Structure formats: C-alpha cells, structure tokens
mmCIF file of C-alpha atoms in Angstrom:
data_model
loop_
_atom_site.group_PDB
_atom_site.id
_atom_site.type_symbol
_atom_site.label_atom_id
_atom_site.label_comp_id
_atom_site.label_asym_id
_atom_site.label_seq_id
_atom_site.Cartn_x
_atom_site.Cartn_y
_atom_site.Cartn_z
ATOM 1 C CA MET Z 1 69.053 -16.282 -140.042
ATOM 2 C CA ASN Z 2 71.177 -13.951 -142.154
ATOM 3 C CA ILE Z 3 71.479 -10.619 -140.307
ATOM 4 C CA VAL Z 4 73.226 -7.591 -141.780
ATOM 5 C CA ILE Z 5 74.299 -4.641 -139.632
ATOM 6 C CA ILE Z 6 75.230 -1.291 -141.188
ATOM 7 C CA GLY Z 7 77.727 0.494 -138.954
ATOM 8 C CA TYR Z 8 80.320 -0.842 -136.517
ATOM 9 C CA SER Z 9 79.684 1.093 -133.329
ATOM 10 C CA VAL Z 10 79.645 -0.289 -129.794
ATOM 11 C CA ALA Z 11 75.921 -0.943 -130.308
ATOM 12 C CA ALA Z 12 76.603 -2.893 -133.502
ATOM 13 C CA ALA Z 13 79.446 -4.885 -131.930
ATOM 14 C CA THR Z 14 77.391 -5.734 -128.840
ATOM 15 C CA ALA Z 15 74.385 -6.830 -130.902
ATOM 16 C CA SER Z 16 76.597 -8.835 -133.254
ATOM 17 C CA LYS Z 17 78.243 -10.850 -130.488
ATOM 18 C CA ARG Z 18 74.909 -11.703 -128.927
ATOM 19 C CA LEU Z 19 73.254 -12.660 -132.217
ATOM 20 C CA ILE Z 20 76.184 -14.887 -133.225
ATOM 21 C CA LYS Z 21 75.927 -16.705 -129.878
ATOM 22 C CA GLU Z 22 72.257 -17.251 -130.639
ATOM 23 C CA GLY Z 23 73.188 -19.024 -133.873
ATOM 24 C CA HIS Z 24 72.702 -16.309 -136.505
ATOM 25 C CA ASN Z 25 75.019 -15.385 -139.353
ATOM 26 C CA VAL Z 26 76.042 -11.741 -139.036
ATOM 27 C CA THR Z 27 77.574 -9.498 -141.688
ATOM 28 C CA ILE Z 28 78.730 -6.004 -140.732
ATOM 29 C CA ILE Z 29 79.120 -3.209 -143.292
ATOM 30 C CA SER Z 30 81.514 -0.533 -142.040
ATOM 31 C CA LYS Z 31 82.938 2.456 -143.903
ATOM 32 C CA GLU Z 32 85.544 2.892 -141.120
ATOM 33 C CA SER Z 33 88.481 0.528 -141.505
ATOM 34 C CA ASP Z 34 89.582 1.365 -137.924
ATOM 35 C CA ALA Z 35 86.358 0.020 -136.425
ATOM 36 C CA PRO Z 36 85.290 -1.429 -134.111
ATOM 37 C CA TYR Z 37 86.362 0.868 -131.302
ATOM 38 C CA TYR Z 38 84.738 2.640 -128.384
ATOM 39 C CA ARG Z 39 83.865 5.996 -129.918
ATOM 40 C CA ALA Z 40 83.282 7.469 -126.459
ATOM 41 C CA ARG Z 41 86.963 6.794 -125.675
ATOM 42 C CA ILE Z 42 88.620 8.262 -128.781
ATOM 43 C CA LEU Z 43 90.032 11.238 -126.862
ATOM 44 C CA GLU Z 44 92.174 8.765 -124.909
ATOM 45 C CA LEU Z 45 94.361 8.681 -128.019
ATOM 46 C CA LEU Z 46 95.593 12.108 -126.901
ATOM 47 C CA GLU Z 47 96.984 10.391 -123.790
ATOM 48 C CA ASN Z 48 99.520 8.331 -125.750
ATOM 49 C CA LYS Z 49 97.146 5.394 -125.948
ATOM 50 C CA SER Z 50 96.883 3.400 -129.163
ATOM 51 C CA LEU Z 51 93.919 2.253 -131.166
ATOM 52 C CA LYS Z 52 94.376 -1.176 -129.575
ATOM 53 C CA ASP Z 53 93.633 0.344 -126.164
ATOM 54 C CA ILE Z 54 90.151 1.494 -127.248
ATOM 55 C CA ALA Z 55 89.386 -1.337 -129.669
ATOM 56 C CA ILE Z 56 86.369 -3.597 -129.256
ATOM 57 C CA ALA Z 57 87.318 -7.265 -129.407
ATOM 58 C CA PRO Z 58 86.242 -8.644 -132.808
ATOM 59 C CA ASP Z 59 83.847 -11.557 -133.161
ATOM 60 C CA SER Z 60 83.209 -14.090 -135.920
ATOM 61 C CA SER Z 61 81.026 -11.789 -137.999
ATOM 62 C CA THR Z 62 81.888 -11.115 -141.643
ATOM 63 C CA VAL Z 63 83.068 -7.507 -141.987
ATOM 64 C CA ILE Z 64 82.844 -5.595 -145.271
ATOM 65 C CA ASN Z 65 84.771 -2.305 -145.282
ATOM 66 C CA LYS Z 66 82.651 -0.456 -147.796
ATOM 67 C CA THR Z 67 79.964 2.218 -147.667
ATOM 68 C CA ALA Z 68 76.282 1.328 -147.870
ATOM 69 C CA VAL Z 69 74.606 3.689 -150.344
ATOM 70 C CA LYS Z 70 71.106 2.244 -150.723
ATOM 71 C CA ILE Z 71 68.659 -0.153 -149.096
ATOM 72 C CA ASP Z 72 66.555 -2.162 -151.537
ATOM 73 C CA ARG Z 73 63.682 -3.174 -149.270
ATOM 74 C CA GLU Z 74 61.792 -5.101 -151.938
ATOM 75 C CA ASN Z 75 64.700 -7.432 -152.665
ATOM 76 C CA HIS Z 76 66.129 -7.414 -149.119
ATOM 77 C CA GLN Z 77 69.502 -6.108 -150.272
ATOM 78 C CA VAL Z 78 71.989 -3.412 -149.291
ATOM 79 C CA VAL Z 79 73.742 -1.752 -152.215
ATOM 80 C CA LEU Z 80 77.387 -0.780 -151.609
ATOM 81 C CA ASP Z 81 79.489 1.998 -153.113
ATOM 82 C CA ASP Z 82 81.067 -0.386 -155.652
ATOM 83 C CA ASN Z 83 77.564 -1.473 -156.815
ATOM 84 C CA SER Z 84 77.896 -4.872 -155.141
ATOM 85 C CA VAL Z 85 74.989 -6.032 -152.995
ATOM 86 C CA VAL Z 86 74.595 -7.799 -149.657
ATOM 87 C CA SER Z 87 71.401 -9.759 -149.027
ATOM 88 C CA TYR Z 88 69.671 -9.920 -145.664
ATOM 89 C CA ASP Z 89 66.827 -11.619 -143.834
ATOM 90 C CA LYS Z 90 66.915 -8.938 -141.140
ATOM 91 C CA LEU Z 91 68.747 -5.607 -141.334
ATOM 92 C CA ILE Z 92 69.946 -3.537 -138.365
ATOM 93 C CA LEU Z 93 70.832 0.115 -138.869
ATOM 94 C CA ALA Z 94 73.530 1.224 -136.417
ATOM 95 C CA VAL Z 95 74.666 4.210 -138.458
ATOM 96 C CA GLY Z 96 75.114 6.587 -135.527
ATOM 97 C CA SER Z 97 74.991 10.364 -135.704
ATOM 98 C CA ASN Z 98 76.811 13.299 -137.258
ATOM 99 C CA ALA Z 99 78.260 16.279 -135.446
ATOM 100 C CA ASN Z 100 76.513 19.621 -135.776
ATOM 101 C CA THR Z 101 78.904 22.024 -137.448
ATOM 102 C CA LEU Z 102 79.454 25.758 -137.778
ATOM 103 C CA LYS Z 103 78.980 27.474 -141.108
ATOM 104 C CA VAL Z 104 82.604 28.478 -141.393
ATOM 105 C CA ASN Z 105 85.166 27.291 -143.905
ATOM 106 C CA SER Z 106 88.405 26.984 -141.977
ATOM 107 C CA ASP Z 107 90.920 24.191 -141.539
ATOM 108 C CA LYS Z 108 91.366 25.421 -137.950
ATOM 109 C CA VAL Z 109 87.867 24.261 -136.975
ATOM 110 C CA ILE Z 110 87.328 20.599 -136.121
ATOM 111 C CA ALA Z 111 84.676 18.340 -134.617
ATOM 112 C CA ILE Z 112 85.880 15.126 -132.958
ATOM 113 C CA ARG Z 113 83.791 12.136 -134.037
ATOM 114 C CA SER Z 114 86.282 9.531 -135.240
ATOM 115 C CA VAL Z 115 89.820 8.240 -134.851
ATOM 116 C CA SER Z 116 90.842 10.148 -137.980
ATOM 117 C CA ASP Z 117 89.562 13.385 -136.380
ATOM 118 C CA VAL Z 118 91.769 12.819 -133.315
ATOM 119 C CA ARG Z 119 94.784 12.144 -135.519
ATOM 120 C CA ARG Z 120 94.153 15.391 -137.366
ATOM 121 C CA LEU Z 121 93.797 17.274 -134.070
ATOM 122 C CA GLN Z 122 97.118 15.865 -132.851
ATOM 123 C CA GLU Z 123 98.824 17.337 -135.909
ATOM 124 C CA MET Z 124 97.095 20.692 -135.408
ATOM 125 C CA LEU Z 125 98.202 20.878 -131.758
ATOM 126 C CA LYS Z 126 101.879 20.690 -132.728
ATOM 127 C CA SER Z 127 101.845 24.262 -134.029
ATOM 128 C CA ALA Z 128 99.148 25.799 -131.811
ATOM 129 C CA LYS Z 129 99.429 28.057 -128.778
ATOM 130 C CA SER Z 130 95.780 28.113 -127.719
ATOM 131 C CA VAL Z 131 92.614 26.060 -128.172
ATOM 132 C CA ALA Z 132 88.958 26.959 -127.787
ATOM 133 C CA VAL Z 133 86.178 24.424 -127.344
ATOM 134 C CA LEU Z 134 82.693 25.532 -128.372
ATOM 135 C CA GLY Z 135 80.122 23.723 -126.244
ATOM 136 C CA GLY Z 136 80.039 23.070 -122.503
ATOM 137 C CA GLY Z 137 78.371 19.676 -122.620
ATOM 138 C CA LEU Z 138 79.874 16.349 -121.588
ATOM 139 C CA LEU Z 139 81.948 15.858 -124.725
ATOM 140 C CA GLY Z 140 83.092 19.477 -124.839
ATOM 141 C CA LEU Z 141 84.345 19.431 -121.255
ATOM 142 C CA GLU Z 142 86.086 16.091 -121.720
ATOM 143 C CA ALA Z 143 87.772 17.399 -124.861
ATOM 144 C CA ALA Z 144 88.903 20.584 -123.106
ATOM 145 C CA VAL Z 145 90.544 18.764 -120.195
ATOM 146 C CA LYS Z 146 92.200 16.082 -122.292
ATOM 147 C CA ILE Z 147 93.535 18.581 -124.832
ATOM 148 C CA HIS Z 148 94.922 20.711 -121.996
ATOM 149 C CA ASP Z 149 96.516 17.713 -120.263
ATOM 150 C CA ALA Z 150 98.007 16.342 -123.481
ATOM 151 C CA SER Z 151 99.355 19.596 -124.889
ATOM 152 C CA GLY Z 152 99.812 21.960 -121.958
ATOM 153 C CA LEU Z 153 98.111 24.663 -124.033
ATOM 154 C CA ARG Z 154 95.674 27.242 -122.759
ATOM 155 C CA VAL Z 155 92.151 25.933 -123.374
ATOM 156 C CA SER Z 156 88.933 27.930 -123.180
ATOM 157 C CA VAL Z 157 85.429 26.446 -123.074
ATOM 158 C CA ILE Z 158 82.730 28.604 -124.652
ATOM 159 C CA ASP Z 159 79.117 27.935 -123.678
ATOM 160 C CA ARG Z 160 76.042 29.803 -124.845
ATOM 161 C CA SER Z 161 74.216 29.055 -121.581
ATOM 162 C CA SER Z 162 74.703 30.613 -118.150
ATOM 163 C CA TRP Z 163 76.531 27.531 -116.855
ATOM 164 C CA VAL Z 164 78.158 24.394 -118.227
ATOM 165 C CA LEU Z 165 76.190 21.136 -118.430
ATOM 166 C CA SER Z 166 73.017 23.215 -118.334
ATOM 167 C CA ARG Z 167 70.951 20.261 -119.603
ATOM 168 C CA GLN Z 168 72.185 18.031 -116.805
ATOM 169 C CA PHE Z 169 72.666 20.393 -113.846
ATOM 170 C CA LEU Z 170 70.935 23.263 -112.168
ATOM 171 C CA GLN Z 171 72.946 26.454 -111.863
ATOM 172 C CA PRO Z 172 74.694 25.930 -108.478
ATOM 173 C CA GLU Z 173 76.348 22.676 -109.556
ATOM 174 C CA GLY Z 174 77.133 24.022 -113.025
ATOM 175 C CA GLU Z 175 78.936 26.993 -111.489
ATOM 176 C CA LEU Z 176 80.824 24.765 -109.045
ATOM 177 C CA LEU Z 177 81.966 22.614 -111.957
ATOM 178 C CA SER Z 178 83.262 25.742 -113.715
ATOM 179 C CA GLN Z 179 85.286 26.636 -110.626
ATOM 180 C CA MET Z 180 86.818 23.160 -110.537
ATOM 181 C CA LEU Z 181 87.647 23.351 -114.245
ATOM 182 C CA ALA Z 182 89.394 26.660 -113.631
ATOM 183 C CA GLN Z 183 91.552 24.960 -111.000
ATOM 184 C CA LEU Z 184 92.599 22.438 -113.671
ATOM 185 C CA GLY Z 185 93.619 25.272 -115.997
ATOM 186 C CA ILE Z 186 90.481 25.464 -118.145
ATOM 187 C CA ASP Z 187 88.906 28.894 -118.734
ATOM 188 C CA VAL Z 188 85.093 28.688 -118.809
ATOM 189 C CA LEU Z 189 83.331 31.475 -120.710
ATOM 190 C CA THR Z 190 79.536 31.353 -120.333
ATOM 191 C CA ASN Z 191 76.602 33.418 -121.641
ATOM 192 C CA ALA Z 192 78.265 33.406 -125.053
ATOM 193 C CA GLY Z 193 74.992 33.327 -126.990
ATOM 194 C CA ASP Z 194 75.340 32.805 -130.720
ATOM 195 C CA VAL Z 195 78.989 33.097 -131.750
ATOM 196 C CA SER Z 196 80.487 34.035 -135.089
ATOM 197 C CA VAL Z 197 83.879 32.847 -136.272
ATOM 198 C CA GLU Z 198 86.291 34.456 -138.724
ATOM 199 C CA ASP Z 199 88.763 32.329 -140.670
ATOM 200 C CA GLY Z 200 91.680 33.570 -138.571
ATOM 201 C CA LEU Z 201 89.723 32.280 -135.567
ATOM 202 C CA GLU Z 202 88.548 35.541 -134.150
ATOM 203 C CA ILE Z 203 85.544 34.288 -132.158
ATOM 204 C CA THR Z 204 82.898 36.910 -131.415
ATOM 205 C CA PHE Z 205 80.296 36.236 -128.734
ATOM 206 C CA GLY Z 206 76.693 37.374 -128.914
ATOM 207 C CA ASP Z 207 77.409 40.233 -126.495
ATOM 208 C CA GLY Z 208 80.425 41.450 -128.448
ATOM 209 C CA ARG Z 209 83.201 39.797 -126.440
ATOM 210 C CA LYS Z 210 86.024 38.413 -128.549
ATOM 211 C CA LEU Z 211 88.390 35.488 -128.150
ATOM 212 C CA TYR Z 212 91.326 34.632 -130.372
ATOM 213 C CA SER Z 213 92.422 31.020 -130.735
ATOM 214 C CA ASP Z 214 94.599 28.898 -132.994
ATOM 215 C CA ILE Z 215 92.172 25.936 -133.001
ATOM 216 C CA LEU Z 216 88.414 25.725 -132.462
ATOM 217 C CA VAL Z 217 87.006 22.346 -131.446
ATOM 218 C CA THR Z 218 83.231 22.284 -131.881
ATOM 219 C CA SER Z 219 81.067 20.191 -129.586
ATOM 220 C CA ILE Z 220 77.597 21.546 -130.266
ATOM 221 C CA GLY Z 221 75.524 18.405 -130.399
ATOM 222 C CA VAL Z 222 74.784 15.708 -132.940
ATOM 223 C CA LYS Z 223 72.126 14.796 -135.469
ATOM 224 C CA PRO Z 224 71.042 11.153 -135.924
ATOM 225 C CA GLU Z 225 72.053 9.768 -139.316
ATOM 226 C CA ILE Z 226 68.790 9.085 -141.175
ATOM 227 C CA SER Z 227 69.672 9.430 -144.872
ATOM 228 C CA LEU Z 228 69.672 5.712 -145.778
ATOM 229 C CA ALA Z 229 66.427 5.162 -143.875
ATOM 230 C CA LYS Z 230 64.746 8.206 -145.369
ATOM 231 C CA ASP Z 231 65.804 7.347 -148.923
ATOM 232 C CA CYS Z 232 64.267 3.872 -148.707
ATOM 233 C CA GLY Z 233 60.993 5.170 -147.271
ATOM 234 C CA LEU Z 234 61.242 4.246 -143.606
ATOM 235 C CA ASN Z 235 59.428 6.368 -141.044
ATOM 236 C CA VAL Z 236 61.853 9.018 -139.802
ATOM 237 C CA ASN Z 237 61.569 12.038 -137.568
ATOM 238 C CA ARG Z 238 64.659 13.439 -135.874
ATOM 239 C CA GLY Z 239 65.879 9.842 -135.849
ATOM 240 C CA ILE Z 240 64.740 6.550 -137.367
ATOM 241 C CA VAL Z 241 61.459 5.801 -135.606
ATOM 242 C CA VAL Z 242 61.358 2.419 -133.836
ATOM 243 C CA ASP Z 243 59.019 0.543 -131.483
ATOM 244 C CA ASP Z 244 59.994 -1.174 -128.236
ATOM 245 C CA THR Z 245 61.500 -4.092 -130.182
ATOM 246 C CA LEU Z 246 63.665 -1.560 -132.102
ATOM 247 C CA LYS Z 247 61.744 -2.414 -135.275
ATOM 248 C CA THR Z 248 61.274 0.352 -137.854
ATOM 249 C CA SER Z 249 58.231 0.788 -140.114
ATOM 250 C CA ASP Z 250 59.593 -2.188 -142.101
ATOM 251 C CA ASP Z 251 59.148 -5.519 -140.299
ATOM 252 C CA ASP Z 252 62.591 -6.699 -141.413
ATOM 253 C CA ILE Z 253 64.604 -3.558 -140.576
ATOM 254 C CA TYR Z 254 65.673 -2.410 -137.100
ATOM 255 C CA ALA Z 255 67.626 0.580 -135.789
ATOM 256 C CA ILE Z 256 69.796 0.919 -132.686
ATOM 257 C CA GLY Z 257 72.134 3.477 -131.154
ATOM 258 C CA ASP Z 258 72.319 7.186 -131.916
ATOM 259 C CA CYS Z 259 70.280 6.913 -135.116
ATOM 260 C CA ALA Z 260 67.202 5.402 -133.408
ATOM 261 C CA GLU Z 261 64.236 7.368 -132.060
ATOM 262 C CA PHE Z 262 61.911 5.751 -129.515
ATOM 263 C CA GLU Z 263 58.886 7.521 -128.054
ATOM 264 C CA GLY Z 264 60.117 10.821 -129.446
ATOM 265 C CA LYS Z 265 63.564 10.573 -127.850
ATOM 266 C CA THR Z 266 67.012 10.111 -129.402
ATOM 267 C CA PRO Z 267 69.211 9.635 -126.302
ATOM 268 C CA CYS Z 268 72.553 9.546 -128.200
ATOM 269 C CA MET Z 269 74.184 8.030 -125.107
ATOM 270 C CA VAL Z 270 76.351 4.915 -124.842
ATOM 271 C CA SER Z 271 74.156 3.446 -122.108
ATOM 272 C CA ALA Z 272 71.061 3.714 -124.305
ATOM 273 C CA ALA Z 273 72.896 2.240 -127.294
ATOM 274 C CA LEU Z 274 73.948 -0.784 -125.235
ATOM 275 C CA ASP Z 275 70.408 -1.281 -123.943
ATOM 276 C CA MET Z 276 69.153 -1.249 -127.533
ATOM 277 C CA ALA Z 277 71.824 -3.738 -128.597
ATOM 278 C CA ARG Z 278 70.651 -6.139 -125.883
ATOM 279 C CA CYS Z 279 67.010 -5.867 -126.976
ATOM 280 C CA VAL Z 280 67.158 -5.882 -130.777
ATOM 281 C CA LEU Z 281 65.892 -9.158 -132.256
ATOM 282 C CA ALA Z 282 65.574 -10.604 -128.748
ATOM 283 C CA GLU Z 283 62.365 -12.535 -128.207
ATOM 284 C CA ASN Z 284 61.634 -11.646 -124.602
ATOM 285 C CA LYS Z 285 63.171 -8.174 -124.232
ATOM 286 C CA ARG Z 286 61.637 -4.784 -124.783
ATOM 287 C CA TYR Z 287 63.464 -1.474 -124.850
ATOM 288 C CA LYS Z 288 62.378 1.442 -122.707
ATOM 289 C CA ASN Z 289 63.860 4.875 -122.216
ATOM 290 C CA ALA Z 290 65.874 5.040 -118.999
ATOM 291 C CA PRO Z 291 65.837 8.036 -116.624
ATOM 292 C CA ALA Z 292 68.109 10.827 -117.767
ATOM 293 C CA SER Z 293 71.708 10.415 -116.614
ATOM 294 C CA ALA Z 294 75.154 11.768 -117.394
ATOM 295 C CA VAL Z 295 78.579 10.882 -116.038
ATOM 296 C CA LEU Z 296 81.774 12.858 -116.567
ATOM 297 C CA LYS Z 297 85.055 11.370 -115.290
ATOM 298 C CA ILE Z 298 88.200 13.132 -116.411
ATOM 299 C CA ALA Z 299 91.494 13.518 -114.593
ATOM 300 C CA SER Z 300 90.665 14.207 -110.950
ATOM 301 C CA LEU Z 301 87.277 15.682 -111.843
ATOM 302 C CA GLU Z 302 83.976 13.831 -111.608
ATOM 303 C CA ALA Z 303 80.452 15.029 -112.274
ATOM 304 C CA VAL Z 304 77.262 12.974 -112.166
ATOM 305 C CA SER Z 305 73.648 13.834 -112.953
ATOM 306 C CA MET Z 306 70.779 11.364 -112.663
ATOM 307 C CA GLY Z 307 67.023 11.761 -112.681
ATOM 308 C CA SER Z 308 65.004 14.950 -112.996
ATOM 309 C CA VAL Z 309 63.912 17.690 -110.597
ATOM 310 C CA ASN Z 310 60.289 18.781 -110.262
ATOM 311 C CA ASP Z 311 58.603 21.624 -108.364
ATOM 312 C CA ASN Z 312 57.833 19.381 -105.367
ATOM 313 C CA CYS Z 313 61.457 18.400 -104.782
ATOM 314 C CA VAL Z 314 63.363 19.347 -101.641
ATOM 315 C CA ARG Z 315 67.108 19.891 -102.085
ATOM 316 C CA HIS Z 316 69.511 18.160 -99.674
ATOM 317 C CA VAL Z 317 73.209 19.097 -99.965
ATOM 318 C CA VAL Z 318 76.144 17.079 -98.636
ATOM 319 C CA GLU Z 319 79.348 19.061 -99.074
ATOM 320 C CA THR Z 320 83.058 18.712 -98.372
ATOM 321 C CA PRO Z 321 85.881 21.147 -99.221
ATOM 322 C CA THR Z 322 86.419 19.315 -102.526
ATOM 323 C CA SER Z 323 83.005 17.930 -103.477
ATOM 324 C CA ARG Z 324 79.261 18.364 -103.395
ATOM 325 C CA GLU Z 325 76.465 15.816 -103.596
ATOM 326 C CA VAL Z 326 72.862 16.939 -103.976
ATOM 327 C CA PHE Z 327 69.856 14.706 -103.381
ATOM 328 C CA TYR Z 328 66.444 15.916 -104.604
ATOM 329 C CA LEU Z 329 63.597 14.240 -102.739
ATOM 330 C CA ASP Z 330 59.956 14.322 -103.777
ATOM 331 C CA GLY Z 331 58.518 13.287 -100.435
ATOM 332 C CA ASP Z 332 60.637 10.233 -99.651
ATOM 333 C CA VAL Z 333 61.284 9.420 -103.321
ATOM 334 C CA LEU Z 334 64.748 10.142 -104.701
ATOM 335 C CA ALA Z 335 63.910 12.104 -107.849
ATOM 336 C CA ALA Z 336 67.426 13.224 -108.791
ATOM 337 C CA TYR Z 337 71.058 12.963 -107.727
ATOM 338 C CA TYR Z 338 73.816 15.429 -108.630
ATOM 339 C CA ALA Z 339 77.488 15.163 -107.716
ATOM 340 C CA VAL Z 340 80.486 17.340 -108.521
ATOM 341 C CA GLY Z 341 84.003 16.382 -107.458
ATOM 342 C CA THR Z 342 82.973 12.912 -106.319
ATOM 343 C CA SER Z 343 80.766 10.003 -107.347
ATOM 344 C CA LYS Z 344 81.049 7.841 -104.219
ATOM 345 C CA ASN Z 345 77.270 7.431 -103.887
ATOM 346 C CA MET Z 346 76.550 7.157 -107.621
ATOM 347 C CA VAL Z 347 75.874 3.410 -107.742
ATOM 348 C CA ASN Z 348 73.625 3.369 -104.690
ATOM 349 C CA ALA Z 349 71.814 6.501 -105.833
ATOM 350 C CA LYS Z 350 71.192 4.963 -109.253
ATOM 351 C CA LEU Z 351 69.656 1.885 -107.634
ATOM 352 C CA ALA Z 352 67.494 4.061 -105.396
ATOM 353 C CA LEU Z 353 66.372 6.524 -108.082
ATOM 354 C CA THR Z 354 62.582 7.010 -108.406
ATOM 355 C CA LYS Z 355 62.013 4.908 -105.256
ATOM 356 C CA PRO Z 356 61.191 5.874 -101.655
ATOM 357 C CA LEU Z 357 64.319 6.019 -99.512
ATOM 358 C CA SER Z 358 64.466 4.055 -96.279
ATOM 359 C CA GLU Z 359 65.756 5.720 -93.126
ATOM 360 C CA LYS Z 360 68.937 3.670 -93.485
ATOM 361 C CA GLN Z 361 69.466 4.915 -97.038
ATOM 362 C CA LYS Z 362 68.984 8.496 -95.882
ATOM 363 C CA SER Z 363 71.564 7.892 -93.175
ATOM 364 C CA ASP Z 364 73.983 6.273 -95.658
ATOM 365 C CA PHE Z 365 73.613 9.300 -97.939
ATOM 366 C CA SER Z 366 74.019 11.691 -94.957
ATOM 367 C CA ILE Z 367 70.618 13.226 -95.689
ATOM 368 C CA SER Z 368 69.323 14.963 -92.582
#
C-alpha cells in the first residue's frame, strides 16, 4: 500500500518505521529540511549539542522537502507548493501544532517551536542582558532553566496563574517548585494576569507591575494545525477529529500527534503522539486517551504529575529536605501522584495509578 505522511515529527517517524516493516511504501512530505528530530529536545541545542544529537534515525521512506498546500480527496492526491502532486492510497496527517503568539510586532519576541527558532534565539542571547519567559507551563519552565544555564543571564518566568504548572499541580507543589526554581537562579512572577508588551519590551502585568527585558520568549500554549484538513472538508474542531483507529471523516485519511483530536481532547504531548503512531493503520490496536501526566526533568530539578485529584481523595505527603512526593488516594486507589525534586517512585506510581494499592505498595511508597 502507498502511504503518504504529511509532516516529519516523532509521531510521523515512528509510524513510518512501523509501516515500512509491515511492507508498505511510505512517502513523507516535510517542509522542514532539518527534520526528523525530536522537537521536545530542541532546547538541548542551547547546551552545545548539535542537530545530530537530537535527530531521529532515518528510515527507508521517500522524503520530499516541500510544503503540502492542498489535499485532493477525490483523486487521492496531495498538491505541493510547486504544483506537483503526490498520490496516496492512505494519507496520514502529522502536521503538528502552532504556537500561540502575542499581538505585538517586535523582533525581541520569540516562540520556540523549531530548530530555526533556537538558532535565532542563540543569536539574540549574544547581545542580551536579561530574558523573560511568558508562561509557567512545562515548556516555559524548561526554556527558562536552559536559557539561564546556557547564557548565565537573569531569567524571569511570568505566569498569569497563582502558581506555575497550575494545570498539573495543586498550589502547594506549584509553590514548592517556584522556590526550587529560585534556588537555580530563576525569578518566578505569578498572578500576572493578562500582560501587555511594548516594543522596547516593557512588560506590564494585569495589576500594573512592570518588568523590563531584552528578550521575551513566549510559551503560552499551542493550537493544532487544521488548515489542510479544514480546506479539504474533513471534520475539524479544535483539532482534526479522529476515531479510535485515528481515522478522520474520510476513510482514507488519518491524523496523529498534536493535530489530532480524539474524544474532545488534543493532548499535544509526546507520549500521546507515540501512542497514536503505534495505533494508526494497525489492524488490532485502538487508541485511547491516557490518564493526564506531565514530567519535567531539567538540570537537578524534577517535577512529575500523574492522574487527577477528586473530592474524595486523601493527601499523603512524603517529604525530605530536598523533595516532596504526594500520593492522593481515593479509598485504596491511587488517583494521583505528584513529585517535586525527585521522581524515584514515578515508574511504580505510574503502574499503580487508578488501581487499589496493596499494603506492600503503601509501605514501599512510605504511605502511613
């Protein structure tokens, strides 16, 4: 079967390798000549690593470095930016997502989504004295620490919420994480509300506070890329709507990774993208949304969030001078696991999540 994949993300590369092993011909259309690489690792380029260090090993697929501009569903063809066409039996959309941006026209504002963005940031850092990062989510915090470590510059994280990682953590762990970031040399400024930015990078918070910075890195979420799918009449919502086989509203077109929406959710996480890549066009596999999870590992700092807390949960805290683990039990069922400063029980907690804990497991986790 002739399978065409648009996009060369980790999801696309993983699906391609599997489909080639299963005997299919795979053609990948990629507008990025640097691909394939692990997008989640692009900030490692700030650590004197090269593109080879984050590259995904190529396979025997045919790669076309052009931009797909149209899907002709009737004729089973993808039209490229030079008006050439690529025919398909099955088409997989792995077109990813786009960074949300601020409405400000300044060459001092940058979102980090590609290798070229990191290269531009490296040039900007050469003449900067301070950096601000807007957004206290996983990517924002990783960017802040790696920029600080690579440049030695003062870095401030600005978050509109009352604590960082507010979607992953409850307030106590979010505040502890802020304290640990401060020890690494990262200023955390919360309760920022809606900020406004002047071209000279005078950043004004919702409550009137001001911060001046030479560079503003924005990390304020992403939007699934749906334009190709929408233009050819596929069912789209926030993302490209798929079923548990990753099939879209067209029987011959599939979507995986950040661009795909399943059961109303667009996870935009590497783990979900890999799960989709393993299921797409696989006869006996079905995709299902996994429990919410987030892992942050940067420098000497670790933070883990898995599962979800409900009103019936009882909080159990295991703390050392340098770390805190929190187990939320609904009866004997481990509903959620949080960790800041350590992740020593992460693997075992992940295996135990949503299941009743045995007395031995409680003892292993030091739950009294």
